[in-house]
């Protein structure tokens, strides 16, 4: 029995045992590829072969865990907080960093009350200023008179997040203006095998794991910082890299050692998702927190320099993984890969705190929630700490209001405990009595990939099934808002197009209480 078939049978048994709803549509034709997190494609693949391959792509356990987080937070904090810049110069006096009221427990409480499950700190932004005392640069908190040079924001952040049950993520900017000024970043050095950690004078470490990885001078600098962060502040659940280059002259470039950086993260933080310029999570393509209406987690990718994954299509393509996109991505696509979308956005206009900016309204945040979590994406909402080292009171209040609003948008699931019947392509729910519904949440069991291309929701009214609404992709989460409540006892979801056996993990019905 081929592996794909075995998986299919096991899946049905598991879901039946756990009481989840699942059903199968007939699998389309085409050659069977083995299920994998990425599957090679060729320019010769027919459209049918591409769809068959896409249907065999599966998330890794790491990606499934990441997708379940739904609401994650970003914290942009550093010298820019004090200079008012968004992209620092690298020559800042570390003494400008004076968060005299730093209280990371206050951050953690606000994030917990906002419903956030993971928070990512800008351990280093493009200016190169590091929020923990690194052995590899003096451009750090240790060079500030704040707390007599004994302060460590990363330590404090990681301890507080864990205390409040929030997972820890780190953003370590590849672009580094300070290392450029120091002659390390983009210095044209050769890529050769480096020993990590590179010993320093009076090194206080001994006995830890050692690695030999190819890198430039700057690539080794990044590896040493990753080593410090991941061995001394872990466990870390998300490592966030963007792809920005520093503000360097046009004749210079730092070709990042992605393969070595990824290898070190995998070795030291096996559970960490490597995001955006990384193989596990992709950037949604805008900084407004908005996923595409039909957001695919299986997308065509190309492998670039030093193992970096990139879109085969452009970042702003309106369709990243639908049938047309699979074809349009030929001949540049190397693989179809499970590469789910992360939607980042700041609660204020800037990523860093600026006194003259205000947080978004509850309506705006709720809209962002529906356009990200409601469209098969994870929300990454930035809330910037202020010059005291606190989340501003207005933002803290807004986070709580946001969570309360989402709770009122999606209160009790009326379908929970209801009688559910399934037949090929259809899930029918009998609520026992007519109920008003104006929000519907759908999900596939993504352990079996992303298969659904279109669905229709119907309600039985006056003895006949009437169309209530319809949607395209589902993926891990699709939330549908009805323009007005619909009252009915029997509801059904019909899959009208699917790549392969669709596994419906959620068909939830709500009446919002706004
Ligand atoms: C971008 C950076 O250039 C911005 O400053 C910010 O950190 C954003 C989240 O990522 O790549």
Coordinates of C-alpha atoms and ligand atoms in Angstrom, one line a residue:
X1 CA 0.0 0.0 0.0
X2 CA 1.6 3.4 -0.9
X3 CA 2.4 5.7 1.9
X4 CA -0.2 8.2 0.8
X5 CA -2.9 5.6 1.0
X6 CA -1.8 4.4 4.4
X7 CA -1.9 8.0 5.7
X8 CA -5.3 8.5 4.4
X9 CA -6.7 5.4 6.2
X10 CA -4.9 6.3 9.4
X11 CA -6.3 9.8 9.2
X12 CA -9.9 8.6 9.0
X13 CA -9.5 6.3 12.0
X14 CA -7.8 9.1 14.1
X15 CA -10.5 11.6 13.3
X16 CA -13.3 9.3 13.9
X17 CA -11.8 8.3 17.3
X18 CA -11.4 12.0 18.3
X19 CA -15.0 12.8 17.3
X20 CA -13.8 15.3 14.6
X21 CA -15.8 15.8 11.5
X22 CA -14.1 14.5 8.4
X23 CA -15.1 13.4 5.0
X24 CA -13.5 12.5 1.7
X25 CA -14.1 13.6 -1.8
X26 CA -12.8 11.5 -4.6
X27 CA -9.1 12.2 -5.2
X28 CA -8.3 13.7 -8.5
X29 CA -6.1 11.9 -11.0
X30 CA -2.4 12.6 -11.6
X31 CA 0.7 10.9 -10.4
X32 CA 1.0 10.2 -6.7
X33 CA 3.8 12.1 -5.0
X34 CA 4.8 11.0 -1.5
X35 CA 3.4 13.4 1.1
X36 CA 6.2 15.9 2.1
X37 CA 6.6 19.4 3.3
X38 CA 8.0 20.3 -0.1
X39 CA 7.7 18.5 -3.4
X40 CA 9.9 19.3 -6.5
X41 CA 8.2 20.5 -9.6
X42 CA 9.4 20.8 -13.2
X43 CA 8.4 23.0 -16.1
X44 CA 7.1 19.9 -17.8
X45 CA 4.5 19.2 -15.1
X46 CA 1.0 19.5 -16.5
X47 CA -1.6 21.6 -14.6
X48 CA -3.2 18.4 -13.3
X49 CA 0.2 17.1 -12.1
X50 CA 0.9 20.4 -10.3
X51 CA -2.5 20.2 -8.5
X52 CA -1.9 16.6 -7.6
X53 CA 1.5 17.5 -6.2
X54 CA 0.1 20.5 -4.3
X55 CA -2.4 18.2 -2.7
X56 CA 0.4 16.0 -1.3
X57 CA 2.2 18.9 0.5
X58 CA 1.9 18.7 4.3
X59 CA 3.0 21.0 7.1
X60 CA 5.7 19.9 9.5
X61 CA 4.8 19.5 13.2
X62 CA 6.6 22.8 13.8
X63 CA 4.4 24.6 11.3
X64 CA 1.3 23.1 12.7
X65 CA 2.2 24.3 16.2
X66 CA 3.0 27.8 14.8
X67 CA -0.3 28.0 13.0
X68 CA -2.2 27.3 16.2
X69 CA -0.8 30.4 17.8
X70 CA -3.2 32.6 15.8
X71 CA -2.3 35.8 17.7
X72 CA 1.4 36.7 18.0
X73 CA 3.0 40.0 19.1
X74 CA 6.0 41.9 17.9
X75 CA 7.9 44.3 20.3
X76 CA 10.1 46.9 18.5
X77 CA 12.3 48.3 21.1
X78 CA 15.9 49.7 21.0
X79 CA 17.8 52.9 20.4
X80 CA 15.2 54.0 17.8
X81 CA 12.7 54.2 20.7
X82 CA 14.8 57.1 22.1
X83 CA 16.1 58.7 18.8
X84 CA 12.7 58.8 17.1
X85 CA 14.1 57.0 14.0
X86 CA 12.6 53.9 12.4
X87 CA 15.9 52.8 10.8
X88 CA 18.8 53.7 13.0
X89 CA 22.3 54.7 11.7
X90 CA 24.5 52.4 13.8
X91 CA 26.5 55.2 15.3
X92 CA 24.0 55.9 18.2
X93 CA 25.5 56.5 21.6
X94 CA 24.4 53.5 23.6
X95 CA 23.7 55.8 26.5
X96 CA 20.6 57.1 24.7
X97 CA 19.0 53.8 25.7
X98 CA 17.5 54.6 29.1
X99 CA 14.2 52.7 29.8
X100 CA 14.2 53.6 33.4
X101 CA 10.8 52.1 34.1
X102 CA 11.3 48.9 32.2
X103 CA 8.7 46.4 33.3
X104 CA 8.5 43.4 31.0
X105 CA 5.9 41.8 33.3
X106 CA 3.6 44.6 32.3
X107 CA 4.3 43.7 28.6
X108 CA 3.5 40.1 29.3
X109 CA 0.2 40.8 31.2
X110 CA -1.0 43.1 28.4
X111 CA -0.2 40.5 25.8
X112 CA -1.8 37.7 27.8
X113 CA -4.9 39.8 28.3
X114 CA -4.9 40.5 24.5
X115 CA -5.0 36.8 23.7
X116 CA -1.4 36.6 22.4
X117 CA 0.4 33.3 22.5
X118 CA 3.9 34.3 21.4
X119 CA 5.9 37.5 21.4
X120 CA 8.9 38.4 19.3
X121 CA 11.4 41.0 20.6
X122 CA 13.7 43.0 18.3
X123 CA 16.8 41.6 20.0
X124 CA 18.7 43.6 17.3
X125 CA 17.2 45.9 14.7
X126 CA 19.0 47.4 11.6
X127 CA 21.0 49.8 13.8
X128 CA 22.9 46.8 15.3
X129 CA 22.2 47.8 18.9
X130 CA 21.8 44.6 20.9
X131 CA 19.3 44.2 23.8
X132 CA 21.5 41.7 25.7
X133 CA 25.2 42.0 26.7
X134 CA 26.8 40.3 23.6
X135 CA 30.4 39.2 23.7
X136 CA 30.7 40.1 20.0
X137 CA 30.0 43.9 20.0
X138 CA 30.1 46.8 22.4
X139 CA 27.0 48.3 20.7
X140 CA 24.7 46.8 23.4
X141 CA 22.8 47.5 26.6
X142 CA 26.1 46.9 28.5
X143 CA 27.5 50.1 27.1
X144 CA 24.6 52.2 28.4
X145 CA 24.7 53.7 31.9
X146 CA 21.1 52.3 32.3
X147 CA 21.2 50.0 35.3
X148 CA 25.0 50.6 35.4
X149 CA 25.5 48.5 32.3
X150 CA 24.0 45.5 34.0
X151 CA 20.6 45.7 32.2
X152 CA 19.5 42.8 30.0
X153 CA 16.2 43.4 28.2
X154 CA 16.2 40.0 26.5
X155 CA 16.6 38.2 29.8
X156 CA 13.9 40.2 31.4
X157 CA 11.6 39.8 28.4
X158 CA 12.1 36.0 28.1
X159 CA 11.6 35.5 31.9
X160 CA 8.4 37.6 31.9
X161 CA 6.9 35.9 28.8
X162 CA 7.4 32.5 30.2
X163 CA 6.0 33.5 33.6
X164 CA 2.8 34.5 31.8
X165 CA 2.6 31.5 29.5
X166 CA 3.7 33.3 26.3
X167 CA 6.2 31.7 24.0
X168 CA 9.4 33.6 23.2
X169 CA 10.5 34.7 19.7
X170 CA 13.5 36.7 18.6
X171 CA 14.1 39.1 15.7
X172 CA 17.8 39.4 14.9
X173 CA 18.1 41.8 12.0
X174 CA 20.4 40.6 9.2
X175 CA 21.1 44.2 8.2
X176 CA 23.4 45.8 10.7
X177 CA 24.6 49.4 10.3
X178 CA 26.9 49.3 13.3
X179 CA 28.8 46.3 12.0
X180 CA 29.0 48.1 8.6
X181 CA 30.7 51.0 10.4
X182 CA 33.0 48.5 12.1
X183 CA 34.1 47.1 8.8
X184 CA 32.5 43.7 9.3
X185 CA 29.2 43.9 7.4
X186 CA 29.6 43.8 3.6
X187 CA 33.4 43.8 3.9
X188 CA 33.9 41.5 1.0
X189 CA 35.3 38.7 3.2
X190 CA 35.4 35.1 1.9
X191 CA 32.9 32.5 3.0
X192 CA 34.8 29.7 4.7
X193 CA 34.4 27.2 7.5
X194 CA 34.1 29.1 10.9
X195 CA 34.1 27.6 14.4
X196 CA 31.0 28.7 16.3
X197 CA 31.1 29.9 19.0
X198 CA 34.2 31.8 18.1
X199 CA 36.2 32.0 21.4
X200 CA 36.6 35.5 22.9
X201 CA 39.2 36.7 25.4
X202 CA 38.4 35.4 28.9
X203 CA 35.6 33.4 27.5
X204 CA 33.2 32.4 30.3
X205 CA 31.8 29.5 28.3
X206 CA 33.0 25.9 28.2
X207 CA 31.6 22.6 27.3
X208 CA 28.8 23.8 25.1
X209 CA 28.2 22.4 21.6
X210 CA 30.5 23.5 18.8
X211 CA 29.8 23.9 15.1
X212 CA 31.8 24.4 12.0
X213 CA 29.8 26.3 9.4
X214 CA 30.6 28.3 6.2
X215 CA 30.2 32.0 6.7
X216 CA 31.6 35.4 5.9
X217 CA 33.0 37.6 8.7
X218 CA 29.6 39.1 9.2
X219 CA 27.9 35.7 8.7
X220 CA 30.0 34.4 11.6
X221 CA 29.1 37.5 13.7
X222 CA 25.4 36.6 13.2
X223 CA 26.1 32.9 14.0
X224 CA 27.8 33.9 17.3
X225 CA 24.9 36.1 18.3
X226 CA 22.4 33.4 17.4
X227 CA 24.5 31.0 19.5
X228 CA 24.4 33.3 22.5
X229 CA 20.7 33.9 22.2
X230 CA 19.6 30.3 21.6
X231 CA 21.9 28.7 24.2
X232 CA 21.5 31.3 27.0
X233 CA 17.9 32.5 26.5
X234 CA 16.0 29.5 25.1
X235 CA 13.7 27.8 24.5
X236 CA 12.9 30.0 21.6
X237 CA 9.8 29.2 19.4
X238 CA 10.3 31.7 16.5
X239 CA 13.4 33.2 14.9
X240 CA 12.4 36.1 12.7
X241 CA 14.7 37.3 9.9
X242 CA 13.8 39.9 7.3
X243 CA 15.8 40.1 4.1
X244 CA 16.7 43.9 4.2
X245 CA 20.2 44.9 3.2
X246 CA 21.9 47.7 5.2
X247 CA 22.2 51.2 3.8
X248 CA 25.4 50.4 2.0
X249 CA 26.9 51.9 -1.2
X250 CA 25.6 50.2 -4.3
X251 CA 28.9 48.5 -5.1
X252 CA 28.7 46.6 -1.8
X253 CA 26.6 43.7 -0.7
X254 CA 26.5 41.3 2.2
X255 CA 25.4 37.9 0.9
X256 CA 23.8 36.4 3.9
X257 CA 24.8 32.9 5.0
X258 CA 21.2 31.7 5.3
X259 CA 22.0 27.9 5.1
X260 CA 24.5 28.2 8.0
X261 CA 22.1 30.4 10.1
X262 CA 19.2 28.0 9.5
X263 CA 21.4 25.0 10.4
X264 CA 22.4 26.6 13.7
X265 CA 18.9 27.5 14.6
X266 CA 17.7 23.9 13.8
X267 CA 20.5 22.5 16.0
X268 CA 20.0 24.8 19.0
X269 CA 16.2 25.5 18.8
X270 CA 14.6 22.5 17.0
X271 CA 11.1 23.7 17.8
X272 CA 11.6 27.3 16.5
X273 CA 9.9 28.3 13.3
X274 CA 12.2 30.4 11.1
X275 CA 10.1 33.1 9.8
X276 CA 9.8 35.4 6.8
X277 CA 13.3 35.0 5.4
X278 CA 13.1 31.4 6.5
X279 CA 11.8 28.1 5.4
X280 CA 8.9 27.7 7.9
X281 CA 6.8 30.9 7.6
X282 CA 6.4 33.4 4.8
X283 CA 5.6 37.1 4.8
X284 CA 2.1 37.7 3.6
X285 CA 3.3 40.5 1.3
X286 CA 2.1 43.7 3.0
X287 CA 2.6 45.4 6.4
X288 CA -1.1 46.0 6.9
X289 CA -1.9 42.7 8.6
X290 CA -4.1 41.6 5.6
X291 CA -4.0 38.1 4.1
X292 CA -5.5 37.4 0.7
X293 CA -9.1 36.4 0.7
X294 CA -8.0 33.0 -0.6
X295 CA -4.7 32.3 1.1
X296 CA -2.9 29.1 0.3
X297 CA -0.3 27.6 2.6
X298 CA 1.0 25.5 -0.3
X299 CA 2.9 27.8 -2.6
X300 CA 5.5 27.6 -5.4
X301 CA 8.9 28.6 -4.2
X302 CA 12.4 29.0 -5.6
X303 CA 15.6 28.3 -3.9
X304 CA 17.9 31.4 -3.9
X305 CA 21.5 32.0 -2.8
X306 CA 22.7 30.0 0.2
X307 CA 19.5 28.1 0.5
X308 CA 17.0 31.0 1.1
X309 CA 13.4 30.2 0.0
X310 CA 11.7 32.8 -2.0
X311 CA 8.3 33.2 -3.7
X312 CA 8.3 32.0 -7.3
X313 CA 5.6 34.6 -7.8
X314 CA 6.0 38.3 -6.7
X315 CA 5.2 39.3 -3.1
X316 CA 2.1 41.1 -4.1
X317 CA 0.6 38.5 -6.4
X318 CA -3.1 38.4 -5.7
X319 CA -3.1 34.6 -5.7
X320 CA -0.1 32.7 -4.3
X321 CA -1.2 29.1 -4.6
X322 CA -4.4 28.6 -6.6
X323 CA -4.5 26.5 -9.8
X324 CA -3.6 29.5 -12.0
X325 CA -0.8 30.5 -9.7
X326 CA 0.7 27.0 -9.8
X327 CA 0.9 27.2 -13.6
X328 CA 2.0 30.9 -13.7
X329 CA 4.9 30.1 -11.4
X330 CA 6.4 27.8 -14.0
X331 CA 9.2 27.7 -15.1
X332 CA 10.8 29.5 -12.1
X333 CA 9.3 27.3 -9.3
X334 CA 11.7 24.7 -7.9
X335 CA 9.2 23.3 -5.3
X336 CA 5.7 23.4 -4.0
X337 CA 6.2 24.0 -0.3
X338 CA 4.1 24.3 2.9
X339 CA 4.9 28.0 3.6
X340 CA 2.1 29.6 5.5
X341 CA 1.5 33.3 5.7
X342 CA 2.3 35.6 8.6
X343 CA 0.5 38.9 8.6
X344 CA 2.5 41.6 10.3
X345 CA 1.2 45.1 11.2
X346 CA 1.8 47.7 13.9
X347 CA -0.8 48.9 16.3
X348 CA 0.6 52.4 15.6
X349 CA 1.8 53.9 12.3
X350 CA 5.5 53.2 13.1
X351 CA 7.2 50.0 14.2
X352 CA 9.0 51.9 17.0
X353 CA 7.3 54.1 19.6
X354 CA 6.7 57.7 18.7
X355 CA 5.0 59.9 21.2
X356 CA 2.8 61.6 18.6
X357 CA 1.2 58.4 17.3
X358 CA -1.9 56.7 18.5
X359 CA -3.0 53.1 18.6
X360 CA -5.5 51.8 16.0
X361 CA -9.1 51.6 17.0
X362 CA -10.8 48.4 18.2
X363 CA -12.7 48.3 14.9
X364 CA -9.5 48.5 12.9
X365 CA -7.9 45.7 15.0
X366 CA -10.9 43.5 14.7
X367 CA -10.9 44.0 10.9
X368 CA -7.2 43.1 10.9
X369 CA -8.1 39.9 12.9
X370 CA -10.7 38.8 10.4
X371 CA -8.4 39.6 7.5
X372 CA -5.5 37.6 9.0
X373 CA -6.6 34.9 11.4
X374 CA -9.9 34.7 9.5
X375 CA -8.0 34.1 6.2
X376 CA -5.6 31.2 7.0
X377 CA -2.9 33.4 8.4
X378 CA -1.2 34.1 11.8
X379 CA -1.5 37.7 13.0
X380 CA 1.8 39.3 14.1
X381 CA 0.7 42.6 15.8
X382 CA 3.5 45.0 16.8
X383 CA 3.0 46.9 20.1
X384 CA 6.0 49.2 20.7
X385 CA 7.3 49.8 24.3
X386 CA 7.8 53.5 25.1
X387 CA 10.8 55.4 26.4
X388 CA 10.0 54.3 30.0
X389 CA 10.2 50.7 28.9
X390 CA 6.4 50.2 29.2
X391 CA 3.6 49.5 26.8
X392 CA 1.6 52.7 26.7
X393 CA -1.6 52.7 28.7
X394 CA -3.7 53.4 25.7
X395 CA -2.3 50.4 23.8
X396 CA -2.7 48.1 26.9
X397 CA -6.3 49.1 27.1
X398 CA -6.8 48.7 23.4
X399 CA -5.3 45.1 23.5
X400 CA -7.8 44.1 26.2
X401 CA -10.7 45.7 24.3
X402 CA -9.6 44.0 21.1
X403 CA -9.6 40.6 22.8
X404 CA -13.0 41.3 24.4
X405 CA -14.3 42.3 21.0
X406 CA -13.1 39.1 19.3
X407 CA -14.7 37.1 22.2
X408 CA -18.0 38.9 21.5
X409 CA -17.7 38.4 17.7
X410 CA -17.2 34.7 18.2
X411 CA -18.9 33.7 21.5
X412 CA -20.3 30.3 22.2
X413 CA -20.2 27.9 19.2
X414 CA -23.8 27.0 18.6
X415 CA -22.8 23.9 16.8
X416 CA -20.9 22.5 19.7
X417 CA -22.5 19.2 20.8
X418 CA -25.0 19.5 17.9
X419 CA -25.9 16.4 15.8
X420 CA -23.5 16.3 12.8
X421 CA -24.0 14.1 9.8
X422 CA -21.6 13.8 6.9
X423 CA -21.8 12.4 3.4
X424 CA -19.3 12.9 0.6
X425 CA -18.6 16.6 0.3
X426 CA -21.2 17.7 2.9
X427 CA -21.3 18.3 6.6
X428 CA -24.8 18.9 8.1
X429 CA -25.4 20.3 11.5
X430 CA -28.7 20.1 13.3
X431 CA -28.9 22.7 16.1
X432 CA -32.0 21.1 17.6
X433 CA -33.9 24.4 17.3
X434 CA -33.7 27.4 15.0
X435 CA -30.9 29.8 16.0
X436 CA -29.6 33.0 14.6
X437 CA -26.2 32.9 13.1
X438 CA -24.0 35.7 11.7
X439 CA -20.4 34.4 12.0
X440 CA -19.1 31.1 10.7
X441 CA -15.7 29.6 11.3
X442 CA -14.3 26.8 9.2
X443 CA -11.1 24.9 9.2
X444 CA -9.5 22.0 7.5
X445 CA -7.4 19.5 9.4
X446 CA -4.1 20.7 8.0
X447 CA -2.3 17.6 9.0
X448 CA -3.7 16.4 5.7
X449 CA -2.7 19.4 3.8
X450 CA -4.8 22.2 2.3
X451 CA -7.3 20.8 -0.1
X452 CA -10.5 22.9 -0.2
X453 CA -10.9 25.3 -3.1
X454 CA -14.5 26.4 -2.6
X455 CA -17.4 25.8 -0.3
X456 CA -21.0 26.9 0.0
X457 CA -22.9 27.3 3.3
X458 CA -26.6 26.6 3.2
X459 CA -29.4 26.7 5.7
X460 CA -32.7 24.8 5.6
X461 CA -35.5 27.3 5.4
X462 CA -39.1 26.5 4.6
X463 CA -38.1 22.9 3.9
X464 CA -35.5 23.7 1.3
X465 CA -31.8 24.3 1.4
X466 CA -30.9 27.9 0.6
X467 CA -27.5 29.4 0.0
X468 CA -26.3 31.6 2.8
X469 CA -22.8 32.4 1.7
X470 CA -19.8 30.9 0.0
X471 CA -16.1 31.0 0.2
X472 CA -12.9 29.8 -1.5
X473 CA -10.0 28.4 0.5
X474 CA -10.3 27.3 4.1
X475 CA -6.9 26.1 5.4
X476 CA -6.3 26.3 9.1
X477 CA -9.0 29.0 9.6
X478 CA -11.6 30.8 7.6
X479 CA -14.1 33.2 9.3
X480 CA -17.1 34.3 7.3
X481 CA -19.2 37.3 8.4
X482 CA -22.8 37.4 7.3
X483 CA -24.2 40.8 6.6
X484 CA -27.3 40.0 8.7
X485 CA -28.2 37.2 11.0
X486 CA -29.8 34.1 9.4
X487 CA -32.2 32.0 11.5
X488 CA -32.3 28.3 10.9
X489 CA -32.1 24.9 12.7
X490 CA -30.2 22.9 10.0
X491 CA -27.0 24.2 8.5
X492 CA -24.7 22.5 6.0
X493 CA -21.3 23.0 4.5
X494 CA -20.8 21.7 1.0
X495 CA -17.4 21.5 -0.5
X496 CA -17.9 22.4 -4.2
X497 CA -14.2 22.0 -5.2
X498 CA -11.3 20.3 -3.6
X499 CA -7.9 19.0 -4.7
X500 CA -8.1 15.8 -2.7
X501 CA -9.9 14.3 0.2
X502 CA -11.0 17.3 2.3
X503 CA -10.8 16.9 6.1
X504 CA -13.1 19.4 7.8
X505 CA -11.9 20.0 11.4
X506 CA -14.3 22.9 12.2
X507 CA -17.7 24.0 11.2
X508 CA -18.6 26.5 14.0
X509 CA -21.7 28.8 14.0
X510 CA -21.9 31.9 16.1
X511 CA -24.3 34.8 16.8
X512 CA -22.2 37.8 17.6
X513 CA -23.0 39.9 20.7
X514 CA -21.8 43.3 19.8
Ligands
LIG1 C1 11.1 45.3 8.2 C2 12.0 46.3 8.8 O1 12.7 47.0 7.8 C3 11.1 47.2 9.6 O2 11.9 48.2 10.3 C4 10.3 46.4 10.7 O3 11.2 45.8 11.6 C5 9.5 45.3 9.9 C6 8.8 44.4 10.9 O4 10.4 44.5 9.1 O5 11.8 44.4 7.4

